[in-house]
Short mmCIF file of C-alpha atoms in Angstrom, two decimals:
data_model
loop_
_atom_site.label_atom_id
_atom_site.label_comp_id
_atom_site.label_asym_id
_atom_site.label_seq_id
_atom_site.Cartn_x
_atom_site.Cartn_y
_atom_site.Cartn_z
CA MET L 1 43.52 25.53 -82.18
CA GLU L 2 42.17 28.50 -80.57
CA LYS L 3 40.20 29.89 -83.99
CA THR L 4 38.78 25.98 -83.88
CA ILE L 5 38.00 26.24 -79.76
CA LEU L 6 36.39 29.80 -80.93
CA PHE L 7 34.64 28.80 -83.94
CA LEU L 8 32.93 25.84 -82.01
CA ALA L 9 31.57 27.56 -79.29
CA GLY L 10 30.12 30.33 -81.93
CA LEU L 11 28.80 27.33 -83.49
CA LEU L 12 26.95 26.37 -80.24
CA LEU L 13 26.01 29.91 -79.40
CA MET L 14 24.56 30.34 -82.79
CA SER L 15 22.53 27.37 -82.52
CA GLN L 16 20.73 27.83 -79.10
CA SER L 17 19.10 31.31 -80.54
CA LEU L 18 18.53 29.68 -84.00
CA PHE L 19 16.40 26.47 -82.13
CA ALA L 20 15.53 28.10 -79.01
CA GLN L 21 12.98 29.89 -79.03
CA LYS L 22 9.50 27.81 -78.99
CA ASN L 23 7.44 30.54 -76.94
CA GLU L 24 4.27 31.91 -78.74
CA ARG L 25 2.15 35.29 -77.92
CA THR L 26 -0.60 35.21 -80.97
CA PHE L 27 -3.33 37.24 -81.69
CA ILE L 28 -6.72 35.92 -83.47
CA PHE L 29 -8.66 37.73 -85.71
CA GLY L 30 -11.45 34.38 -85.55
CA ASN L 31 -14.68 33.65 -84.67
CA SER L 32 -16.63 30.75 -83.47
CA LEU L 33 -14.46 27.70 -85.51
CA ILE L 34 -11.96 28.69 -83.06
CA ASN L 35 -13.85 29.95 -80.16
CA HIS L 36 -16.94 28.60 -79.50
CA GLU L 37 -18.48 30.70 -76.19
CA PHE L 38 -22.10 29.72 -76.74
CA GLN L 39 -22.58 25.98 -76.92
CA THR L 40 -25.66 23.66 -77.29
CA ILE L 41 -24.34 21.32 -75.20
CA PRO L 42 -22.08 23.64 -72.54
CA THR L 43 -18.51 22.36 -71.40
CA PRO L 44 -17.33 22.76 -67.40
CA ILE L 45 -14.45 25.04 -68.89
CA GLN L 46 -14.10 26.40 -72.09
CA GLU L 47 -13.34 23.27 -74.12
CA THR L 48 -14.41 24.43 -77.42
CA SER L 49 -12.07 26.68 -78.38
CA VAL L 50 -8.33 25.83 -79.86
CA PRO L 51 -6.40 28.31 -77.70
CA TYR L 52 -8.17 26.47 -74.46
CA TRP L 53 -6.13 23.36 -75.97
CA PHE L 54 -3.13 24.92 -77.62
CA GLN L 55 -2.45 26.24 -73.90
CA GLU L 56 -2.59 22.65 -72.74
CA LEU L 57 -0.14 21.25 -75.70
CA SER L 58 2.07 24.13 -74.84
CA GLU L 59 2.17 23.76 -71.31
CA THR L 60 3.22 20.01 -71.47
CA ALA L 61 6.07 20.38 -73.87
CA GLY L 62 7.42 23.34 -71.39
CA TYR L 63 6.23 26.03 -74.00
CA ASP L 64 4.55 29.82 -73.10
CA TYR L 65 1.74 30.58 -74.49
CA ALA L 66 -0.22 34.19 -74.44
CA VAL L 67 -3.22 35.08 -77.03
CA GLY L 68 -5.62 38.16 -77.68
CA GLY L 69 -8.45 37.27 -79.78
CA GLN L 70 -11.45 39.17 -81.51
CA TYR L 71 -14.72 38.04 -83.17
CA GLY L 72 -15.72 38.92 -86.82
CA PHE L 73 -15.67 37.95 -90.25
CA LEU L 74 -12.68 39.63 -92.88
CA PRO L 75 -14.52 42.85 -93.33
CA GLN L 76 -15.65 43.76 -89.63
CA HIS L 77 -11.87 42.73 -89.20
CA ALA L 78 -10.45 44.83 -91.54
CA ASN L 79 -11.81 47.45 -88.78
CA LEU L 80 -9.04 48.60 -87.38
CA PRO L 81 -7.27 48.86 -84.62
CA PRO L 82 -9.01 45.48 -83.16
CA ILE L 83 -9.68 44.77 -80.01
CA SER L 84 -8.95 41.68 -77.38
CA GLN L 85 -11.86 40.25 -76.72
CA TRP L 86 -11.05 36.65 -75.26
CA GLY L 87 -10.36 35.90 -72.64
CA PHE L 88 -9.26 31.93 -71.38
CA ASP L 89 -8.95 30.67 -67.68
CA ASN L 90 -5.90 28.83 -68.59
CA VAL L 91 -3.98 31.02 -70.96
CA ALA L 92 -2.31 34.02 -70.31
CA GLY L 93 -3.41 37.45 -71.55
CA ALA L 94 -1.20 38.75 -74.41
CA TRP L 95 -2.88 42.05 -74.70
CA GLU L 96 -4.93 44.56 -72.87
CA SER L 97 -6.74 46.70 -75.73
CA ASP L 98 -8.17 49.14 -73.35
CA TYR L 99 -4.62 50.26 -71.86
CA GLU L 100 -1.95 49.71 -74.23
CA PRO L 101 -1.44 49.85 -78.26
CA PHE L 102 -1.09 46.40 -80.28
CA SER L 103 2.51 47.80 -81.08
CA ASP L 104 3.65 46.99 -77.37
CA ALA L 105 2.11 44.04 -76.94
CA ASN L 106 4.57 42.28 -78.58
CA PHE L 107 3.26 39.36 -80.64
CA THR L 108 4.88 36.95 -82.83
CA SER L 109 1.99 35.76 -84.86
CA ILE L 110 -1.46 36.37 -86.24
CA MET L 111 -4.05 33.95 -87.07
CA ILE L 112 -6.60 34.54 -89.18
CA THR L 113 -9.62 32.52 -90.36
CA PRO L 114 -12.34 33.32 -93.22
CA GLY L 115 -16.03 32.52 -93.05
CA ASN L 116 -16.89 29.05 -93.98
CA PHE L 117 -20.31 29.90 -96.32
CA ILE L 118 -18.36 32.45 -98.59
CA GLN L 119 -16.52 29.51 -100.70
CA PHE L 120 -18.80 30.11 -103.64
CA GLN L 121 -16.91 32.61 -105.82
CA SER L 122 -13.45 33.90 -105.61
CA PRO L 123 -11.47 34.94 -102.55
CA SER L 124 -10.92 37.84 -104.97
CA GLU L 125 -14.26 38.54 -105.69
CA ASN L 126 -16.19 41.28 -103.72
CA TYR L 127 -18.35 40.17 -101.25
CA PRO L 128 -22.22 40.23 -102.23
CA TYR L 129 -23.32 43.97 -101.60
CA GLU L 130 -19.78 45.02 -100.88
CA ASN L 131 -16.43 46.69 -101.97
CA VAL L 132 -14.09 44.33 -100.72
CA SER L 133 -13.01 41.07 -101.11
CA PRO L 134 -11.36 38.17 -99.26
CA LEU L 135 -8.16 38.96 -100.48
CA SER L 136 -8.27 42.86 -100.16
CA THR L 137 -9.42 42.54 -96.31
CA ILE L 138 -6.41 40.19 -95.08
CA LEU L 139 -4.25 41.87 -97.14
CA GLU L 140 -5.54 45.54 -94.97
CA ILE L 141 -5.53 43.63 -91.64
CA PHE L 142 -1.53 42.13 -92.11
CA GLU L 143 0.15 45.22 -93.50
CA TRP L 144 -1.85 47.25 -90.54
CA CYS L 145 -0.21 44.45 -88.18
CA GLU L 146 3.41 44.42 -89.81
CA GLU L 147 3.58 48.01 -89.72
CA GLN L 148 2.79 48.26 -85.73
CA GLN L 149 5.00 44.73 -85.17
CA PRO L 150 7.23 44.36 -87.98
CA GLY L 151 8.44 40.31 -88.26
CA LEU L 152 5.38 39.01 -87.72
CA LYS L 153 4.67 35.32 -88.95
CA PHE L 154 0.42 35.08 -90.33
CA TYR L 155 -1.18 31.92 -89.98
CA ILE L 156 -5.07 31.37 -92.16
CA TYR L 157 -6.88 28.86 -90.21
CA GLU L 158 -8.61 26.84 -92.65
CA ASN L 159 -12.07 26.08 -90.82
CA TRP L 160 -14.65 23.45 -92.13
CA PRO L 161 -17.67 24.05 -94.45
CA ASP L 162 -21.37 25.26 -93.09
CA MET L 163 -22.99 21.93 -93.21
CA ALA L 164 -26.55 23.15 -93.73
CA GLY L 165 -26.71 22.95 -97.68
CA PHE L 166 -26.12 19.30 -97.76
CA LEU L 167 -28.33 18.58 -94.92
CA GLY L 168 -32.09 17.47 -96.27
CA ASN L 169 -33.83 17.09 -92.92
CA ASP L 170 -32.33 18.67 -89.87
CA PHE L 171 -29.10 18.12 -88.02
CA PRO L 172 -27.44 15.63 -87.61
CA PRO L 173 -26.54 14.41 -91.39
CA SER L 174 -27.44 11.45 -92.53
CA ILE L 175 -24.16 8.99 -94.43
CA THR L 176 -24.70 9.94 -97.92
CA GLU L 177 -24.58 13.86 -96.69
CA TRP L 178 -21.63 12.89 -94.16
CA GLN L 179 -20.41 11.50 -97.42
CA ALA L 180 -20.92 14.64 -99.48
CA TYR L 181 -19.87 17.35 -97.07
CA ASN L 182 -16.28 15.64 -96.81
CA THR L 183 -15.80 15.18 -100.98
CA TYR L 184 -16.45 19.21 -100.99
CA LEU L 185 -14.39 19.84 -97.38
CA ASN L 186 -11.25 18.22 -99.06
CA GLY L 187 -12.22 19.21 -102.74
CA GLU L 188 -13.84 22.54 -103.83
CA PHE L 189 -13.43 23.81 -100.08
CA HIS L 190 -9.98 22.96 -99.78
CA ASP L 191 -9.10 24.76 -103.56
CA TRP L 192 -10.82 28.04 -102.60
CA PHE L 193 -8.13 28.51 -99.82
CA VAL L 194 -5.46 26.96 -101.92
CA GLU L 195 -6.01 29.42 -103.96
CA TYR L 196 -6.81 31.95 -101.27
CA LEU L 197 -3.51 31.80 -99.45
CA GLU L 198 -1.65 31.90 -103.15
CA LEU L 199 -2.97 34.88 -103.86
CA VAL L 200 -2.08 36.36 -100.32
CA ARG L 201 1.69 35.26 -100.53
CA GLY L 202 1.79 36.76 -104.31
CA SER L 203 0.81 39.96 -102.88
CA VAL L 204 3.02 40.05 -99.57
CA PRO L 205 5.97 38.08 -101.17
CA ASP L 206 7.87 39.44 -98.17
CA TYR L 207 5.65 38.23 -95.25
CA CYS L 208 5.98 34.93 -93.26
CA VAL L 209 2.62 33.94 -94.56
CA ARG L 210 1.67 30.04 -93.39
CA PHE L 211 -1.29 27.63 -93.83
CA ILE L 212 -2.88 25.60 -90.81
CA PRO L 213 -5.11 22.72 -92.60
CA VAL L 214 -7.08 21.83 -89.94
CA GLY L 215 -10.30 20.96 -91.77
CA THR L 216 -8.84 18.26 -94.65
CA ALA L 217 -6.50 16.82 -91.56
CA ILE L 218 -9.75 16.75 -89.33
CA SER L 219 -11.56 15.29 -91.79
CA HIS L 220 -8.40 12.94 -93.25
CA LEU L 221 -8.19 11.32 -89.99
CA LEU L 222 -11.98 10.83 -89.61
CA GLN L 223 -12.28 9.11 -92.56
CA MET L 224 -9.93 6.18 -91.17
CA SER L 225 -10.62 3.82 -89.04
CA PRO L 226 -11.51 3.44 -85.77
CA TYR L 227 -11.80 7.23 -85.52
CA ASN L 228 -14.85 6.88 -88.45
CA GLN L 229 -16.51 5.27 -86.00
CA ILE L 230 -16.95 8.50 -83.94
CA PRO L 231 -20.86 9.59 -84.32
CA VAL L 232 -20.85 13.15 -86.18
CA THR L 233 -22.87 14.63 -82.90
CA GLU L 234 -19.87 13.94 -80.83
CA LEU L 235 -17.61 16.08 -83.71
CA TYR L 236 -20.61 18.75 -83.73
CA GLU L 237 -23.47 20.56 -82.19
CA ASP L 238 -25.45 22.12 -84.98
CA ASP L 239 -25.10 22.77 -88.82
CA ALA L 240 -23.06 26.03 -88.60
CA PRO L 241 -21.41 23.06 -87.71
CA HIS L 242 -20.18 24.57 -84.25
CA GLY L 243 -17.56 21.64 -82.98
CA ARG L 244 -17.94 19.70 -79.84
CA ALA L 245 -14.64 19.85 -77.53
CA THR L 246 -13.13 16.54 -79.31
CA THR L 247 -12.78 18.64 -82.84
CA TYR L 248 -11.23 21.43 -80.85
CA PHE L 249 -8.71 19.00 -79.54
CA LEU L 250 -8.31 18.30 -82.74
CA ALA L 251 -7.88 21.96 -84.69
CA ALA L 252 -5.38 22.50 -81.13
CA ILE L 253 -2.95 19.72 -82.59
CA VAL L 254 -3.00 20.62 -86.18
CA SER L 255 -2.55 24.32 -85.40
CA TYR L 256 0.25 23.22 -82.49
CA MET L 257 1.95 21.69 -84.92
CA VAL L 258 2.58 24.31 -87.87
CA ILE L 259 2.94 26.55 -85.00
CA TYR L 260 5.83 24.81 -83.31
CA GLU L 261 7.02 23.38 -86.25
CA GLU L 262 6.77 19.83 -84.55
CA LYS L 263 4.82 17.33 -83.40
CA VAL L 264 3.04 17.72 -80.17
CA THR L 265 4.79 16.36 -76.84
CA ILE L 266 2.65 13.16 -75.35
CA SER L 267 3.95 12.70 -72.11
CA THR L 268 4.01 9.01 -70.54
CA SER L 269 1.69 10.34 -67.59
CA GLN L 270 -0.21 12.61 -69.31
CA GLU L 271 -4.00 11.53 -69.19
CA LEU L 272 -6.47 13.21 -71.71
CA ASP L 273 -9.36 14.83 -70.38
CA ASP L 274 -12.60 12.25 -70.29
CA ILE L 275 -14.19 15.40 -72.83
CA ILE L 276 -12.81 13.74 -75.45
CA HIS L 277 -13.76 11.19 -77.38
CA PRO L 278 -13.00 7.92 -76.34
CA ILE L 279 -11.73 6.73 -79.36
CA ILE L 280 -9.13 9.56 -79.84
CA ARG L 281 -8.26 9.48 -75.97
CA ASN L 282 -7.68 5.58 -76.05
CA ASN L 283 -5.51 6.01 -80.12
CA TYR L 284 -3.81 9.66 -78.59
CA SER L 285 -0.91 8.73 -80.10
CA GLU L 286 -1.54 7.39 -83.02
CA VAL L 287 -3.61 10.38 -83.73
CA VAL L 288 -0.83 12.65 -83.56
CA ASP L 289 1.03 10.64 -86.06
CA ILE L 290 -1.80 11.00 -88.57
CA LEU L 291 -1.57 14.23 -88.23
CA TRP L 292 1.62 15.27 -88.90
CA ASN L 293 2.22 12.49 -91.69
CA PHE L 294 -0.67 15.01 -93.27
CA LEU L 295 1.11 18.24 -92.57
CA ASN L 296 4.13 16.39 -93.80
CA ASN L 297 2.69 15.58 -97.33
CA ASP L 298 2.73 19.37 -98.51
CA LEU L 299 5.25 20.83 -96.83
CA ASP L 300 5.39 23.59 -99.02
CA LEU L 301 1.76 24.87 -98.52
CA VAL L 302 2.24 24.97 -95.01
CA PHE L 303 5.94 25.83 -94.39
CA PRO L 304 6.68 28.10 -97.41
CA SER L 305 10.18 28.37 -98.25
CA ARG L 306 11.09 31.99 -98.20
CA PRO L 307 13.22 34.56 -96.54
CA GLY L 308 12.38 35.61 -92.82
CA CYS L 309 9.82 32.34 -92.57
CA GLU L 310 12.68 29.65 -91.84
CA LEU L 311 11.96 27.25 -90.19
CA MET L 312 13.24 26.43 -86.51
CA THR L 313 13.66 23.62 -83.47
CA SER L 314 15.05 22.99 -80.67
CA SER L 315 18.35 22.94 -80.17
CA GLU L 316 19.01 19.95 -77.90
CA GLU L 317 17.26 18.13 -80.94
CA VAL L 318 20.10 18.74 -82.72
CA ILE L 319 22.85 16.11 -83.21
CA SER L 320 25.98 17.13 -84.42
CA SER L 321 27.99 14.31 -86.17
CA HIS L 322 31.76 13.80 -86.56
CA ARG L 323 31.19 11.43 -89.87
CA GLN L 324 31.77 13.37 -93.23
CA SER L 325 28.24 13.23 -95.29
CA THR L 326 28.95 15.55 -98.18
CA TYR L 327 31.22 15.99 -100.57
CA PRO L 328 33.23 18.12 -101.80
CA ASN L 329 33.76 20.10 -98.38
CA PRO L 330 35.04 22.72 -99.39
CA VAL L 331 32.33 23.10 -102.31
CA GLU L 332 32.35 25.16 -105.00
CA ASP L 333 29.85 24.33 -107.13
CA VAL L 334 27.55 20.86 -106.24
CA LEU L 335 27.07 19.42 -102.85
CA TYR L 336 27.00 15.88 -102.59
CA ILE L 337 25.21 14.20 -99.93
CA GLU L 338 25.73 10.19 -99.03
CA PRO L 339 22.35 8.75 -98.28
CA ASP L 340 20.86 8.53 -94.22
CA GLU L 341 17.43 6.99 -93.67
CA SER L 342 17.31 8.50 -90.83
CA ILE L 343 17.06 11.92 -92.59
CA LEU L 344 14.16 13.43 -94.54
CA TYR L 345 15.58 16.21 -95.81
CA TYR L 346 18.26 18.90 -95.21
CA ASP L 347 17.49 23.09 -95.19
CA ILE L 348 21.20 24.99 -95.98
CA TYR L 349 21.35 28.05 -93.19
CA THR L 350 24.14 31.24 -92.63
CA THR L 351 25.38 31.39 -89.75
CA ASP L 352 23.68 34.88 -88.74
CA GLY L 353 20.60 31.85 -88.49
CA ARG L 354 18.86 33.14 -91.94
CA GLY L 355 17.53 29.56 -93.80
CA ILE L 356 18.66 30.08 -97.29
CA ILE L 357 17.93 26.68 -99.00
CA ARG L 358 14.98 24.46 -97.59
CA ARG L 359 13.66 21.21 -98.04
CA ILE L 360 16.61 19.92 -99.68
CA GLN L 361 15.54 16.31 -100.57
CA SER L 362 17.89 15.13 -103.64
CA ARG L 363 21.47 13.94 -102.67
CA SER L 364 22.94 16.92 -104.73
CA VAL L 365 22.16 20.80 -104.72
CA ASN L 366 23.92 23.46 -106.55
CA VAL L 367 25.14 25.90 -104.20
CA SER L 368 27.10 27.67 -106.64
CA GLN L 369 24.80 30.92 -106.41
CA LEU L 370 25.68 30.95 -102.29
CA SER L 371 28.12 34.11 -101.52
CA SER L 372 31.84 31.64 -99.89
CA GLY L 373 31.84 31.57 -96.13
CA GLN L 374 30.19 28.73 -93.78
CA TYR L 375 27.20 27.74 -93.73
CA PHE L 376 25.60 25.05 -91.39
CA LEU L 377 23.67 22.05 -92.99
CA ILE L 378 20.97 20.58 -91.05
CA GLY L 379 19.12 17.52 -91.46
CA PHE L 380 15.76 16.58 -90.33
CA ASP L 381 14.03 13.16 -89.57
CA SER L 382 10.04 12.40 -91.06
CA TYR L 383 9.15 14.11 -87.09
CA GLY L 384 10.96 17.50 -87.79
CA ALA L 385 13.54 17.49 -85.23
CA GLY L 386 16.89 18.44 -86.27
CA VAL L 387 18.99 15.17 -86.09
CA TYR L 388 22.22 16.11 -88.40
CA GLN L 389 24.27 19.02 -88.42
CA GLU L 390 27.25 20.09 -90.50
CA VAL L 391 29.64 22.89 -91.00
CA ILE L 392 29.57 23.61 -95.13
CA ILE L 393 32.59 25.72 -96.37
CA LYS L 394 31.30 27.54 -99.46
CA ILE L 395 34.58 28.86 -101.68
#
């Protein structure tokens, strides 16, 4: 009896330590498709930036967010160490680069985005007239950051392409030009980022490198009714194209759900700023659902299954059950899982919190390669919330 009580207590402590951390300290190697300060159409504060809206979303969920960042493209970002150029009225600063080394900033993650006009050739090919490529520069940056603060999560932010090449005249695009632009965004442009991501992950297999598919997620939403009724001029202000507040708000939603690994929290008392287009404001909950489901359509692309890159969720979302959902347990070779319509997939964790088998969507899993001992089977619903937890004994 005493051993059982101690084990259950240990299980509770493990759950709290494994699933509790939701606070972020991020450094961004970015450009104006993440933080657009010098608008043609000015905004009241800093609404044309992802960190501004990311903080608003984090605050609603009760999470702490701090950020630092700098402007540039990949070759400039590779001139290390970086400097912290960005500051936001509503976001805590994460690093004073004039007074402390990068290694003392306690960052949890790095976000980086390349240019949106370099997708005409492979990411492994050198820039024109230069001896570096998008691949070599990002690897140099990642390796330097990892040396400074081991265990970082790295996020590649997929932006949206330059629009100028699609315009017969000046901005804004015609209906035909807008369609051609989105076809390219979801085709060759996105394919470039997928190739880039695969090359990076293959080069640094021990790093946690994730993908934030902002451009394709927003395009997916905007091709659906009623969102396809939003004028392009309410989304972008030029052919760069620099976004307006609504676009950066949507980009922050996608970024939030990848980084925090959960749907955006929508408070019943929450009122969106009037600067957000009314079609988005009036359908906010549906917008979040559409973007969340888009991310879940390609989990391995967004959330790679590799050591040190496990998904985490809140301890309050994990619901233990006493029903027998697996057999045999103890198990030697194959573990069978009873169907449960409320659970989309399962993960298996070690008792020290390492995710070792992820995204189990079948009704059986071969565990013969696992060492003997105790493991945790955790089931997640379609919203990414942990709704089931069971102790598995491997013999």
